[in-house]
Short mmCIF file of C-alpha atoms in Angstrom, two decimals:
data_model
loop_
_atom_site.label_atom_id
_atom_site.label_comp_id
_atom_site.label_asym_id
_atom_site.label_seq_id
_atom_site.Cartn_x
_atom_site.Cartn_y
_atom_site.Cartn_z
CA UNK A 327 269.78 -176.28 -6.29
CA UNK A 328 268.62 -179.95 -5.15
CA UNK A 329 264.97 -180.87 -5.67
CA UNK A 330 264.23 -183.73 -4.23
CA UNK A 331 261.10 -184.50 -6.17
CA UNK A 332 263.88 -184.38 -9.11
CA UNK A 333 266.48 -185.50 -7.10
CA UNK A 334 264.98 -189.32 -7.02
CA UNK A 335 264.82 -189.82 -10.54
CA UNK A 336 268.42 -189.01 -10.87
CA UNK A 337 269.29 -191.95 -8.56
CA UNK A 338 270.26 -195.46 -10.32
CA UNK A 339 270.98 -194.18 -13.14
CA UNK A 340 270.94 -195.95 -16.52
CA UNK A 341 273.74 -198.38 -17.50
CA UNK A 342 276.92 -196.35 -19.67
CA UNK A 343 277.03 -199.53 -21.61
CA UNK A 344 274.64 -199.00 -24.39
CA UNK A 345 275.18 -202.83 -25.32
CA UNK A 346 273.21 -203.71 -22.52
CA UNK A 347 270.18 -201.32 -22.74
CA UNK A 348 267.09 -202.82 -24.82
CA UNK A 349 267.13 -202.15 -28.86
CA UNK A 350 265.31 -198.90 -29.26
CA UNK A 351 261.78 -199.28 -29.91
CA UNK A 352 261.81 -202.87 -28.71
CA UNK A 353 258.14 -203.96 -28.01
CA UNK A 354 256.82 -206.11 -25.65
CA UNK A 355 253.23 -206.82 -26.24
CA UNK A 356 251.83 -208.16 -22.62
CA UNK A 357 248.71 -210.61 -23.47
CA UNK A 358 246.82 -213.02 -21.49
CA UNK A 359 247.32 -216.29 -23.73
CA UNK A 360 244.85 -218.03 -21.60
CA UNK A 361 242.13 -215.58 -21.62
CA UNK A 362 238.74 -215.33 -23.77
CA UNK A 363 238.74 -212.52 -26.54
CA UNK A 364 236.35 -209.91 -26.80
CA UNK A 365 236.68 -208.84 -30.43
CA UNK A 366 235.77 -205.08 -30.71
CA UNK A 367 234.34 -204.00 -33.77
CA UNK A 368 236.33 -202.68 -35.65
CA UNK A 369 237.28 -198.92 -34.96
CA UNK A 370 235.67 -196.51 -37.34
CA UNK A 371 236.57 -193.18 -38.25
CA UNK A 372 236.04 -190.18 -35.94
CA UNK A 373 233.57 -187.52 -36.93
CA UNK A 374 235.20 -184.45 -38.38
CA UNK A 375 235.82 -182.47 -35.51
CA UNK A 376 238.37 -180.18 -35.58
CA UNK A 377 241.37 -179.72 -33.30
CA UNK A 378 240.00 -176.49 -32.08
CA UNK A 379 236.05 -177.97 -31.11
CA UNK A 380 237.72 -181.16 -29.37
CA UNK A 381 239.47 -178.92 -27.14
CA UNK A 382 237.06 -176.55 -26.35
CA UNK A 383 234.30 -179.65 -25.51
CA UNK A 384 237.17 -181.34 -23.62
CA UNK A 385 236.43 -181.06 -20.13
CA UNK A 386 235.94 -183.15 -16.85
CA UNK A 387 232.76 -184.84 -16.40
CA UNK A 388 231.46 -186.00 -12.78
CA UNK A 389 228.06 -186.55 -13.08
CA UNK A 390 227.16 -189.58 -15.77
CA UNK A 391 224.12 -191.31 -17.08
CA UNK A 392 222.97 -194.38 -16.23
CA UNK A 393 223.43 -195.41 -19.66
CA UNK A 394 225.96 -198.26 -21.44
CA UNK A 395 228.61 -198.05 -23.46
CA UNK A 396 228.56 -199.98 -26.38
CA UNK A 397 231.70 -202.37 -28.06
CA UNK A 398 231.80 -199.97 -30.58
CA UNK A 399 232.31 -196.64 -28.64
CA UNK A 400 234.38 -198.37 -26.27
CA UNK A 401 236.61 -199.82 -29.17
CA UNK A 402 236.84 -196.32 -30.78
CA UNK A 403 237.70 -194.59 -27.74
CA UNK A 404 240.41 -197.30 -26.64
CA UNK A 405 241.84 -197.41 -30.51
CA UNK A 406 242.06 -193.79 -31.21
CA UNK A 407 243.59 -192.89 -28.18
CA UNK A 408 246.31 -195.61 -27.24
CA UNK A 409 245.67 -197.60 -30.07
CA UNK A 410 248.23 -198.97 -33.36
CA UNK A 411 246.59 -196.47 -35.20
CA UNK A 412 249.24 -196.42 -37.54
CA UNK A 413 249.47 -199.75 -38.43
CA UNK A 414 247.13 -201.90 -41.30
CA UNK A 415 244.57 -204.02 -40.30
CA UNK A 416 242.89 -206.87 -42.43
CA UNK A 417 240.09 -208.84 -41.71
CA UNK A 418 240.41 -212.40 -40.36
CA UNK A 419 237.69 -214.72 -40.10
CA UNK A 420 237.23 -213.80 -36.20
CA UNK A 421 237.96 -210.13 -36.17
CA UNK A 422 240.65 -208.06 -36.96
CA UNK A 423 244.39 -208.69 -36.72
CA UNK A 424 247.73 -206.22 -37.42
CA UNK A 425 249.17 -207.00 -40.78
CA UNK A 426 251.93 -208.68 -40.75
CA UNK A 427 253.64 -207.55 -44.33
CA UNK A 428 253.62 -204.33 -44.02
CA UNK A 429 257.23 -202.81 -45.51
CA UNK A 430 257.96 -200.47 -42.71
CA UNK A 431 257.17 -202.87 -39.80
CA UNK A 432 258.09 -200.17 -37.11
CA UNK A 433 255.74 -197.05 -38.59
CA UNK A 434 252.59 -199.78 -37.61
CA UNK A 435 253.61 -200.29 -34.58
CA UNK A 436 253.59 -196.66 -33.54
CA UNK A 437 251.02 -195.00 -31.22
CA UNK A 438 249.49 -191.69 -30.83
CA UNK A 439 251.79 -190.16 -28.40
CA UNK A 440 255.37 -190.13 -27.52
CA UNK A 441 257.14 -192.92 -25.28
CA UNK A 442 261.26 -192.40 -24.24
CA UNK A 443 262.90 -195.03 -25.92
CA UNK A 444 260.01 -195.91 -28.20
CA UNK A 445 259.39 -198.46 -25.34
CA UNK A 446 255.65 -198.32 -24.67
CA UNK A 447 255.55 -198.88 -21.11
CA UNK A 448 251.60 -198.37 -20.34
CA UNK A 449 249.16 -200.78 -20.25
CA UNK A 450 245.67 -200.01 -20.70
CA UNK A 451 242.71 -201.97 -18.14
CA UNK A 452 239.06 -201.52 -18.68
CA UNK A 453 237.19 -202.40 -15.60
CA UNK A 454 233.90 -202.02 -17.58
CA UNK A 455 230.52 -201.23 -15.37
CA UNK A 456 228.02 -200.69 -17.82
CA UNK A 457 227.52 -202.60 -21.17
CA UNK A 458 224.82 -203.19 -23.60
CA UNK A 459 225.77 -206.74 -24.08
CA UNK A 460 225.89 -207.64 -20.11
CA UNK A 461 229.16 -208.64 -20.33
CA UNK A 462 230.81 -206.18 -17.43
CA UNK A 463 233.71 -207.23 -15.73
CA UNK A 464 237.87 -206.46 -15.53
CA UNK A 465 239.51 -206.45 -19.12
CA UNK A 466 243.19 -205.87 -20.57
CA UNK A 467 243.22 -204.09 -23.43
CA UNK A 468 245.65 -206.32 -26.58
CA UNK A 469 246.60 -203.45 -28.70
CA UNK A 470 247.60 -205.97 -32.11
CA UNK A 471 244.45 -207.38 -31.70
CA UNK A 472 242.26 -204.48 -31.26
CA UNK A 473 240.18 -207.39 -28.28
CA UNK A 474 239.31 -207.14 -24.76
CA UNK A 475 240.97 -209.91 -22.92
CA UNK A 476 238.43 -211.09 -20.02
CA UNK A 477 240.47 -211.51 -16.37
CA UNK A 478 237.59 -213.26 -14.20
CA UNK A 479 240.15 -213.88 -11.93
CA UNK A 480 240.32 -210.07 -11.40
CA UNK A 481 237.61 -208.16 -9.13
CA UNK A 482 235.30 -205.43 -10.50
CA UNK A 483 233.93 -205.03 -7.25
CA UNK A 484 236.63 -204.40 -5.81
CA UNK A 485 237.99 -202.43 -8.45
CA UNK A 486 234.73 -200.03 -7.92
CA UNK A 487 235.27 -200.20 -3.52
CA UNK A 488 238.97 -198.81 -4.66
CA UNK A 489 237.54 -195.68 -6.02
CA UNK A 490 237.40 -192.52 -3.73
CA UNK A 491 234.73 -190.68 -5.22
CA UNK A 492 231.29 -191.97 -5.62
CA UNK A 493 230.11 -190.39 -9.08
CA UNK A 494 233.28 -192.23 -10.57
CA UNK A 495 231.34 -195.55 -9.26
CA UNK A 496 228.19 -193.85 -11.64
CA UNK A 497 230.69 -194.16 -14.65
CA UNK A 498 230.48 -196.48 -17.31
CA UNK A 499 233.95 -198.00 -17.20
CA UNK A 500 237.50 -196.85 -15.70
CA UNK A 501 240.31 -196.89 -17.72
CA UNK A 502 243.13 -198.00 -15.62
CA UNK A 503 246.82 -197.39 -16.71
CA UNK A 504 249.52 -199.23 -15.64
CA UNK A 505 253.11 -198.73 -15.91
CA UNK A 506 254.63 -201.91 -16.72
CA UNK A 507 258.30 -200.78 -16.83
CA UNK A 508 261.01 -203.53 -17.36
CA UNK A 509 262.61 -202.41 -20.59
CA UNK A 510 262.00 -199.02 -19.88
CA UNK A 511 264.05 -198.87 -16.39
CA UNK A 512 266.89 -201.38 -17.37
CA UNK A 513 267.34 -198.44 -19.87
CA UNK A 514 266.66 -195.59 -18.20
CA UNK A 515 266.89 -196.57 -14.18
CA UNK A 516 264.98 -194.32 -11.60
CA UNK A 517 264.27 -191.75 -14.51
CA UNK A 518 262.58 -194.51 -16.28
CA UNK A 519 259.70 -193.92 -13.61
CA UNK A 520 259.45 -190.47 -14.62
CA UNK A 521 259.32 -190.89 -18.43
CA UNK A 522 256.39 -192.95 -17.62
CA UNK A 523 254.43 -190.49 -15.80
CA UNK A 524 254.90 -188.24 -18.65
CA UNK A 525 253.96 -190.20 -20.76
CA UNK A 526 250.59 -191.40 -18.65
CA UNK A 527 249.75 -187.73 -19.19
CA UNK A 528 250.11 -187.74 -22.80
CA UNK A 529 247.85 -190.72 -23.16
CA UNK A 530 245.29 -189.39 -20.76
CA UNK A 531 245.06 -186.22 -23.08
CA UNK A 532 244.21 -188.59 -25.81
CA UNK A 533 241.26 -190.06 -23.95
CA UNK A 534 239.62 -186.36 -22.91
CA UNK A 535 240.24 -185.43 -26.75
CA UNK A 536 239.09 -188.98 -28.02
CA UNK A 537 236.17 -188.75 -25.93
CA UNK A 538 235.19 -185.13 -26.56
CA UNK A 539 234.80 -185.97 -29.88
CA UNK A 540 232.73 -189.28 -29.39
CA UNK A 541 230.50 -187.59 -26.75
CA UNK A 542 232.21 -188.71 -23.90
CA UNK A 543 232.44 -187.74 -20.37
CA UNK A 544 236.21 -188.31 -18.90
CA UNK A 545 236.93 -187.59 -14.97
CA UNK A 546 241.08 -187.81 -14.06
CA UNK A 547 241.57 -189.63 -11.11
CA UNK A 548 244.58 -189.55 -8.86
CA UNK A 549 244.38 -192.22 -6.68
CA UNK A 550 242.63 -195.32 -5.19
CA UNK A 551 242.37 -197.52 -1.78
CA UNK A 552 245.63 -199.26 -2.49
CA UNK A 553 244.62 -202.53 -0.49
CA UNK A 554 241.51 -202.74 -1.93
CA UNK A 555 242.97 -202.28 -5.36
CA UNK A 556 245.90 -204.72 -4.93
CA UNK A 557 242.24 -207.29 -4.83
CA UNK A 558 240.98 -205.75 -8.12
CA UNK A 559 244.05 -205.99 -10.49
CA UNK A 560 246.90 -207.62 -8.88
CA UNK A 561 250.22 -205.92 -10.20
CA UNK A 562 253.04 -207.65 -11.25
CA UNK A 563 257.04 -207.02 -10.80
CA UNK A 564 258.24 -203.46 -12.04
CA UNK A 565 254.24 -202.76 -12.39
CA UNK A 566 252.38 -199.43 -10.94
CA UNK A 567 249.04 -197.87 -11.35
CA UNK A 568 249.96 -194.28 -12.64
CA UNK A 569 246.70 -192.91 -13.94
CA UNK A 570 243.27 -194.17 -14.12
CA UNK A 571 239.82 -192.26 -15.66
CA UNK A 572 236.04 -192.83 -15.16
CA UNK A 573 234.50 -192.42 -18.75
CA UNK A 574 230.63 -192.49 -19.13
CA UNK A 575 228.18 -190.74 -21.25
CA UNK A 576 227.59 -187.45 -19.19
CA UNK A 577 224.06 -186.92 -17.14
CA UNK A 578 221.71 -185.38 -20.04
CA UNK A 579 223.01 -187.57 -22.90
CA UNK A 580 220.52 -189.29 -24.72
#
């Protein structure tokens, strides 16, 4: 029986010649050479929580305090969810950086949820409203680096105009996910675009859990004002918002 939600990832589909698809696990790390760094601190360990408490706190939040979010909770959140939390870190004289000798180069480079193809499409943006340190604005977040890379060039007003619901305005930040699929459909085609969207929902299961246990409030979003957003964060070739959250401290905390 045809279903044509189904149906559409089945068109173009991958290449037969497996010379031609991209070495499994092949990473491409998109940075902003040209952009100033925001080291985060670097990510300490989550408070013993158990499996069972983060997923009964875990729930959607829609009214938030008019409160900050630190470098540190921000860096935390970011890191333990989408993070290389399996690779080492050592300390460099600005911050932190991914070590580079590690023996089993691939098991750093992991994440904390599944991709097809060990591929990695997603991209993680922080259009950050609130912050101790007054430095609010559009970021991209460089995994090997564990830093915020400022965009000025991108809009956080118009990034906030985008959203469709006024208490996600009231957040602290919005984490914006992009799927930035090149390697991903030369591989896989059409059904590339589907892997993706799974795997947005994996990472966004990280963030409620992540943020349940930090104190978090997390609100899923499903959409935006596409014009306006297309002024916020311009996308590139092959690149689509999928997924984007408001995350704040809920109304009440502290």
């Amino acid at each position: 029986m045809s279903d044509p939600f189904f149906d559409f990832f089945n068109e173009n589909p991958p290449a037969t010649d497996f010379s031609q698809w991209p070495l499994w696990g092949k990473l491409d790390f998109k940075t902003y050479p040209y952009s100033e760094r925001i080291r985060l601190p670097e990510p300490g360990n989550l408070d013993p929580v158990t499996l069972k408490t983060a997923f009964i706190k875990r729930k959607t939040t829609r009214e938030f305090a008019d409160r900050p979010i630190s470098k540190a909770t921000l860096g935390m959140l970011l890191f333990w969810s989408g993070g290389l939390i399996h690779g080492l870190f050592s300390k460099s004289g600005d911050g932190m950086a991914l070590e580079k000798t590690m023996s089993d180069k691939k098991e750093a480079l992991r994440r904390p949820y599944p991709s097809g193809g060990a591929l990695f499409p997603l991209e993680i943006y922080v259009a950050l409203f609130k912050d101790e340190s007054g430095e609010n604005g559009v970021f991209h977040y460089n995994l090997k680096e564990h830093s915020l890379e400022n965009l000025p060039e991108f809009s956080l007003e118009f990034a906030k105009k985008s959203l469709y619901y006024d208490f996600a305005r009231d957040a602290g930040a919005i984490i914006f996910l992009y799927f930035s699929g090149k390697n991903t459909l030369n591989k896989y085609g059409a059904f590339g675009y589907k892997l993706g969207l799974i795997e947005a929902g994996h990472l966004g299961q990280n963030f409620y859990l992540v943020a349940a246990a930090l104190g978090l409030g997390v609100s899923a979003l499903g959409g935006v004002e596409p014009e306006l957003f297309k002024q916020a964060i311009p996308m590139e070739e092959n690149e689509s918002l999928v997924y984007h959250l408001a995350v704040g401290w809920p109304l009440g905390c502290g």
